[in-house]
mmCIF file of C-alpha atoms and ligand atoms in Angstrom:
data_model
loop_
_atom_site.group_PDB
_atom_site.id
_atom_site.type_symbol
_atom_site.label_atom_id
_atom_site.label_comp_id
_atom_site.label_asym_id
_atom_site.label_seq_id
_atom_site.Cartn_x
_atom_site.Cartn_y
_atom_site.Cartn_z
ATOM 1 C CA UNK A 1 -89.665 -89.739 -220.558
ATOM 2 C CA UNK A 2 -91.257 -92.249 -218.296
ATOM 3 C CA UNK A 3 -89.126 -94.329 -216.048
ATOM 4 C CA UNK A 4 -89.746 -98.213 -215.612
ATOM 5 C CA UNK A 5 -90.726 -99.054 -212.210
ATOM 6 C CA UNK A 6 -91.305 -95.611 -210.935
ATOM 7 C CA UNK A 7 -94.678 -95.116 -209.288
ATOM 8 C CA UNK A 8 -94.678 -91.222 -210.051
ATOM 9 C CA UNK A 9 -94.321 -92.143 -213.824
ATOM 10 C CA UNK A 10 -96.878 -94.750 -213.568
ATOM 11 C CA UNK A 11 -99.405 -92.075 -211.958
ATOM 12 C CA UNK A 12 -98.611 -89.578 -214.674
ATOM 13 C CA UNK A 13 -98.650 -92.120 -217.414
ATOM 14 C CA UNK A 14 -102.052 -93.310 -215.445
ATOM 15 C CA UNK A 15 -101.144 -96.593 -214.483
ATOM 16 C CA UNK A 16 -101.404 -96.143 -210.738
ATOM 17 C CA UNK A 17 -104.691 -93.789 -209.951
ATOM 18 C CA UNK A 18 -104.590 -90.731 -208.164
ATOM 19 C CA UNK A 19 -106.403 -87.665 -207.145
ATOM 20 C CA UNK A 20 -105.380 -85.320 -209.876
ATOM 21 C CA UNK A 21 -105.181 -81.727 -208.587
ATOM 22 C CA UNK A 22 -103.800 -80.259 -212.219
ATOM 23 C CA UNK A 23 -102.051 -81.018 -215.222
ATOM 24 C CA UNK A 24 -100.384 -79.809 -218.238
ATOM 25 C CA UNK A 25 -97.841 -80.381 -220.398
ATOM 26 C CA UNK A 26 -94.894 -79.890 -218.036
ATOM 27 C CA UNK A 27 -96.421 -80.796 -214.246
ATOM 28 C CA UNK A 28 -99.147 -82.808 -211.905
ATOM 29 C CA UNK A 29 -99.886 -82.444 -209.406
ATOM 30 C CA UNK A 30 -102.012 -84.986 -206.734
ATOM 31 C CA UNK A 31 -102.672 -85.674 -203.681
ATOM 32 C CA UNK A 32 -100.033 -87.083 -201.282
ATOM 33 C CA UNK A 33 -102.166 -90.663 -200.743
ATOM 34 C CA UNK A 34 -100.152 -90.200 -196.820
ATOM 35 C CA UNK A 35 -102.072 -86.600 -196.495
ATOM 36 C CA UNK A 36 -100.267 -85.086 -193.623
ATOM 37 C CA UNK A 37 -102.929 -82.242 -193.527
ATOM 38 C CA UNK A 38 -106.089 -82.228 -195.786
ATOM 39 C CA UNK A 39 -104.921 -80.841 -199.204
ATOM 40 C CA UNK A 40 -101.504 -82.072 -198.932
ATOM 41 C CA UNK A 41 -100.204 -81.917 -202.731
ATOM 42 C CA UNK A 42 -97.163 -83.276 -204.758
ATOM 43 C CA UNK A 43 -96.470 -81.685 -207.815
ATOM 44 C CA UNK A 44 -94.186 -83.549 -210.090
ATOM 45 C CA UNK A 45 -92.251 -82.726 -213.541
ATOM 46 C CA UNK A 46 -93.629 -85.196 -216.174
ATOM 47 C CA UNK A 47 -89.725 -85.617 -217.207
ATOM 48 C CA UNK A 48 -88.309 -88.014 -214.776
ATOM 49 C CA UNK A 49 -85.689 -86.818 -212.823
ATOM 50 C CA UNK A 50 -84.579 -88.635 -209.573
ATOM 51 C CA UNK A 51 -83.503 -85.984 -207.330
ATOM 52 C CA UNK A 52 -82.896 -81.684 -207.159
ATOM 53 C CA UNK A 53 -79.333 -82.659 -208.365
ATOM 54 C CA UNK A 54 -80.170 -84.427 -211.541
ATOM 55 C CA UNK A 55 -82.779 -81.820 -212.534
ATOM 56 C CA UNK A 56 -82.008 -79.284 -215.534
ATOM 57 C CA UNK A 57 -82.945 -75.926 -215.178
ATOM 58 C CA UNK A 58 -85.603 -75.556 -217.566
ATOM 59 C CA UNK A 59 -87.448 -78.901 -215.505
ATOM 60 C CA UNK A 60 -86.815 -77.035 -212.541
ATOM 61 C CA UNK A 61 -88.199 -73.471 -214.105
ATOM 62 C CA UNK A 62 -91.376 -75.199 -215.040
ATOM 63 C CA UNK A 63 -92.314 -77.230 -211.788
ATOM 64 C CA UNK A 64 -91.357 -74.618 -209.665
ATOM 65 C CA UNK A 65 -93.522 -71.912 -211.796
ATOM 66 C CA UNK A 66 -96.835 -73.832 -210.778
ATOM 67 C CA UNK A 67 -96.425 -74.256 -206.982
ATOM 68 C CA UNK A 68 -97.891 -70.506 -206.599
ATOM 69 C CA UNK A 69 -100.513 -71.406 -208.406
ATOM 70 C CA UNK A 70 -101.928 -74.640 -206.704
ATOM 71 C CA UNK A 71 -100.711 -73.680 -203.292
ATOM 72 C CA UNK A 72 -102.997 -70.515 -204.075
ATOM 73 C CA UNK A 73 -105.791 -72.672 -204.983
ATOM 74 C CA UNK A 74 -105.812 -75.014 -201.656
ATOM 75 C CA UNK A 75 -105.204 -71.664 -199.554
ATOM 76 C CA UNK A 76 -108.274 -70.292 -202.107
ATOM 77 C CA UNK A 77 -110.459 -73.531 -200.880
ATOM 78 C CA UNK A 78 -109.370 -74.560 -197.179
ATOM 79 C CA UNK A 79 -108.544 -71.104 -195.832
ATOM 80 C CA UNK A 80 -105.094 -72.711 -193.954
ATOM 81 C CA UNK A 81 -103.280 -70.219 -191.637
ATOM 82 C CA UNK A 82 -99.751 -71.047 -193.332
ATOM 83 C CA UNK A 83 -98.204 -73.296 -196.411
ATOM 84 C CA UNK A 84 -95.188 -75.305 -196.108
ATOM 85 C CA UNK A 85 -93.642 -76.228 -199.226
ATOM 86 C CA UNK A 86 -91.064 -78.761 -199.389
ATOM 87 C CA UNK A 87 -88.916 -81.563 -201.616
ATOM 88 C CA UNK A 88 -86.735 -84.122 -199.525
ATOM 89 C CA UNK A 89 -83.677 -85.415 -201.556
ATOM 90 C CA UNK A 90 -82.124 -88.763 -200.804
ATOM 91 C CA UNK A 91 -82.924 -90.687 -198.134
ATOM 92 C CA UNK A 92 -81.346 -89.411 -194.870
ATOM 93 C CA UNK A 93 -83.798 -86.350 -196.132
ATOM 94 C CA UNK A 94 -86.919 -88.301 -195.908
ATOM 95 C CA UNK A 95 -87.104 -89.189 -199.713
ATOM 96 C CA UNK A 96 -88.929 -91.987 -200.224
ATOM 97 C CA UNK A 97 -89.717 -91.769 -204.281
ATOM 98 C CA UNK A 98 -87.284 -91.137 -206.311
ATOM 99 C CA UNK A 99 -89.139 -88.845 -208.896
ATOM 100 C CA UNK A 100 -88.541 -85.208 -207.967
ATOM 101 C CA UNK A 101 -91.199 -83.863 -205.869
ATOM 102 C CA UNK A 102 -92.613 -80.356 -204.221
ATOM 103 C CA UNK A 103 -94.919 -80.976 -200.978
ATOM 104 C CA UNK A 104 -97.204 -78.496 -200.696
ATOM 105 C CA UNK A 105 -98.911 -78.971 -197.203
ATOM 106 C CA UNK A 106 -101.556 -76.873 -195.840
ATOM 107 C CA UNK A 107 -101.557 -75.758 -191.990
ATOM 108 C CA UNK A 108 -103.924 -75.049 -190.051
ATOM 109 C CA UNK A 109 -102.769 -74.594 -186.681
ATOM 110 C CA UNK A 110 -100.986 -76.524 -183.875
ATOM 111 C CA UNK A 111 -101.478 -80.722 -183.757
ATOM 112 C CA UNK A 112 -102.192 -80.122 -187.423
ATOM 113 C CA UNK A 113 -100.339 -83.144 -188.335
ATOM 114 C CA UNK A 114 -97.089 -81.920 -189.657
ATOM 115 C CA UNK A 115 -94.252 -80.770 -187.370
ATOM 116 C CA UNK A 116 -90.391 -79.119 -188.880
ATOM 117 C CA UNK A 117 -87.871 -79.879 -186.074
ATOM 118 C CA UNK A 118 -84.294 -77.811 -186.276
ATOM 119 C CA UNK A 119 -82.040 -76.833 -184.058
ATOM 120 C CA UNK A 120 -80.240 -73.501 -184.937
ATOM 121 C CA UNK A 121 -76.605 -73.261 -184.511
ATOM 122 C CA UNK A 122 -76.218 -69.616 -184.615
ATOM 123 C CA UNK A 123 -73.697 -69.030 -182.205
ATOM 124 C CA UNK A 124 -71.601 -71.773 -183.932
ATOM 125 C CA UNK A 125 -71.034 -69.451 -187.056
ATOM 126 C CA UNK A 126 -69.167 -66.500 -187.099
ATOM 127 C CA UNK A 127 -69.586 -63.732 -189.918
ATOM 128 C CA UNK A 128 -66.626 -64.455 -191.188
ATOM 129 C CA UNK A 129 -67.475 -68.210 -191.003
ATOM 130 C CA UNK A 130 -70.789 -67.423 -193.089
ATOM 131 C CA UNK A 131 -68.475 -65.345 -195.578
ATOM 132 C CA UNK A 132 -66.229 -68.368 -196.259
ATOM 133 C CA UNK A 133 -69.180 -71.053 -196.451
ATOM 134 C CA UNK A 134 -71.251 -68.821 -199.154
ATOM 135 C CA UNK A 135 -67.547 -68.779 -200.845
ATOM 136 C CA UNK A 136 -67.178 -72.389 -201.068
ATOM 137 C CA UNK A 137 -70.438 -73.299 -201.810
ATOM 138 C CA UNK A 138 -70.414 -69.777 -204.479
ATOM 139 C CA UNK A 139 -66.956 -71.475 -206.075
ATOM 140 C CA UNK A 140 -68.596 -75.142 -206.583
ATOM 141 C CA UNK A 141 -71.476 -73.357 -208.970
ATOM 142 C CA UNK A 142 -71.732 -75.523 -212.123
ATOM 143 C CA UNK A 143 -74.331 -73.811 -214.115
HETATM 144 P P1 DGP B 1 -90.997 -88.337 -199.953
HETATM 145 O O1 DGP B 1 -90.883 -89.051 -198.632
HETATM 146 O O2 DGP B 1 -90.631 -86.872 -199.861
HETATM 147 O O3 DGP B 1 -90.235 -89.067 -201.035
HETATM 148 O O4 DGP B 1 -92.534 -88.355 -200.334
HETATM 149 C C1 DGP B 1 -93.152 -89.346 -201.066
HETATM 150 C C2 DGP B 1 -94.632 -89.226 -200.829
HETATM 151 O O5 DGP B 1 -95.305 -89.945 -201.830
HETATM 152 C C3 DGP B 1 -95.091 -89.810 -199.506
HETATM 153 O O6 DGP B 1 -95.562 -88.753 -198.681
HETATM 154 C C4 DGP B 1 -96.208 -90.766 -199.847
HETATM 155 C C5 DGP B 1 -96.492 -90.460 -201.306
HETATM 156 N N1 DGP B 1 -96.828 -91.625 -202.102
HETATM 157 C C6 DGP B 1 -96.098 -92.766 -202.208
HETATM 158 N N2 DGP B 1 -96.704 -93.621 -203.051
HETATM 159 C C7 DGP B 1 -97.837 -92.993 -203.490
HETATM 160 C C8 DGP B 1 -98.883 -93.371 -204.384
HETATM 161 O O7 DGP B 1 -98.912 -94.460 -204.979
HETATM 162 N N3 DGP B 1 -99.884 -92.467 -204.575
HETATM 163 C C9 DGP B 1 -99.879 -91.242 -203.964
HETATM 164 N N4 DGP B 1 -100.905 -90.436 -204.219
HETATM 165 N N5 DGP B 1 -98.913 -90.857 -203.131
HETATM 166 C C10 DGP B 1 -97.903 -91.726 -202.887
#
């Protein structure tokens, strides 16, 4: 189901062009027109779905089941030294389209173009701390 005024729809609908990567019944995939390193692919559910929270598991099962597969293929072609993969959700997490989507970015070494900032908190978290977050989080499980 194709939303109105989202770009990702229009691309898979092919209303918007893009360089296709794959498709198939479930998925494309293209490349990110802001490539961050050469190859830089989003691969996108052809059901519309805003956001990892509004996504149903079999959506999720399928679009997840062919990032191996094209993130094989541009590791196959451009011989990178690593593979991020990522999805941003909302945006204070960088999302800027709201049509779930996996970036799968190539690397190929330092000043490559793309750069993962976090500070670790380690010391901040006690075991028993980590016990009663995974308890919380375990105890809000919907499906
Ligand atoms: P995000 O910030 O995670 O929501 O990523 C959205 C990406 O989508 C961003 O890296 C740029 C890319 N993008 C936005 N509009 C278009 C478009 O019309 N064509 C293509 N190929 N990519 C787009």
């Amino acid at each position: 189901m194709s939303h109105n005024d989202c770009i990702f729809c229009k691309i898979i609908d092919g209303e918007i062009p893009s360089a296709k990567v794959y498709e198939d019944e479930y998925v494309y995939a293209f490349l990110d027109v802001s490539q961050v390193t050469k190859g830089h692919t989003l691969i996108i559910p052809k059901t519309h779905t805003k956001n990892i929270y509004e996504t149903p598991p079999e959506v999720a099962r399928e679009l997840f089941a062919r990032v191996p597969k094209i993130a094989s293929a541009i590791k196959e072609v451009y011989q990178p030294i690593g593979m991020n993969s990522l999805n941003n959700n909302e945006e204070p997490a960088d999302q800027s389209v709201f049509h779930l989507h996996i970036h799968v970015i190539p690397r190929y070494g330092d000043g490559d173009g793309f750069s993962s900032n976090w500070t670790v908190h380690t010391d901040d978290y006690s075991s028993e701390d980590l016990q009663q977050i995974a308890k919380e989080i375990n105890g809000n499980l919907t499906s």
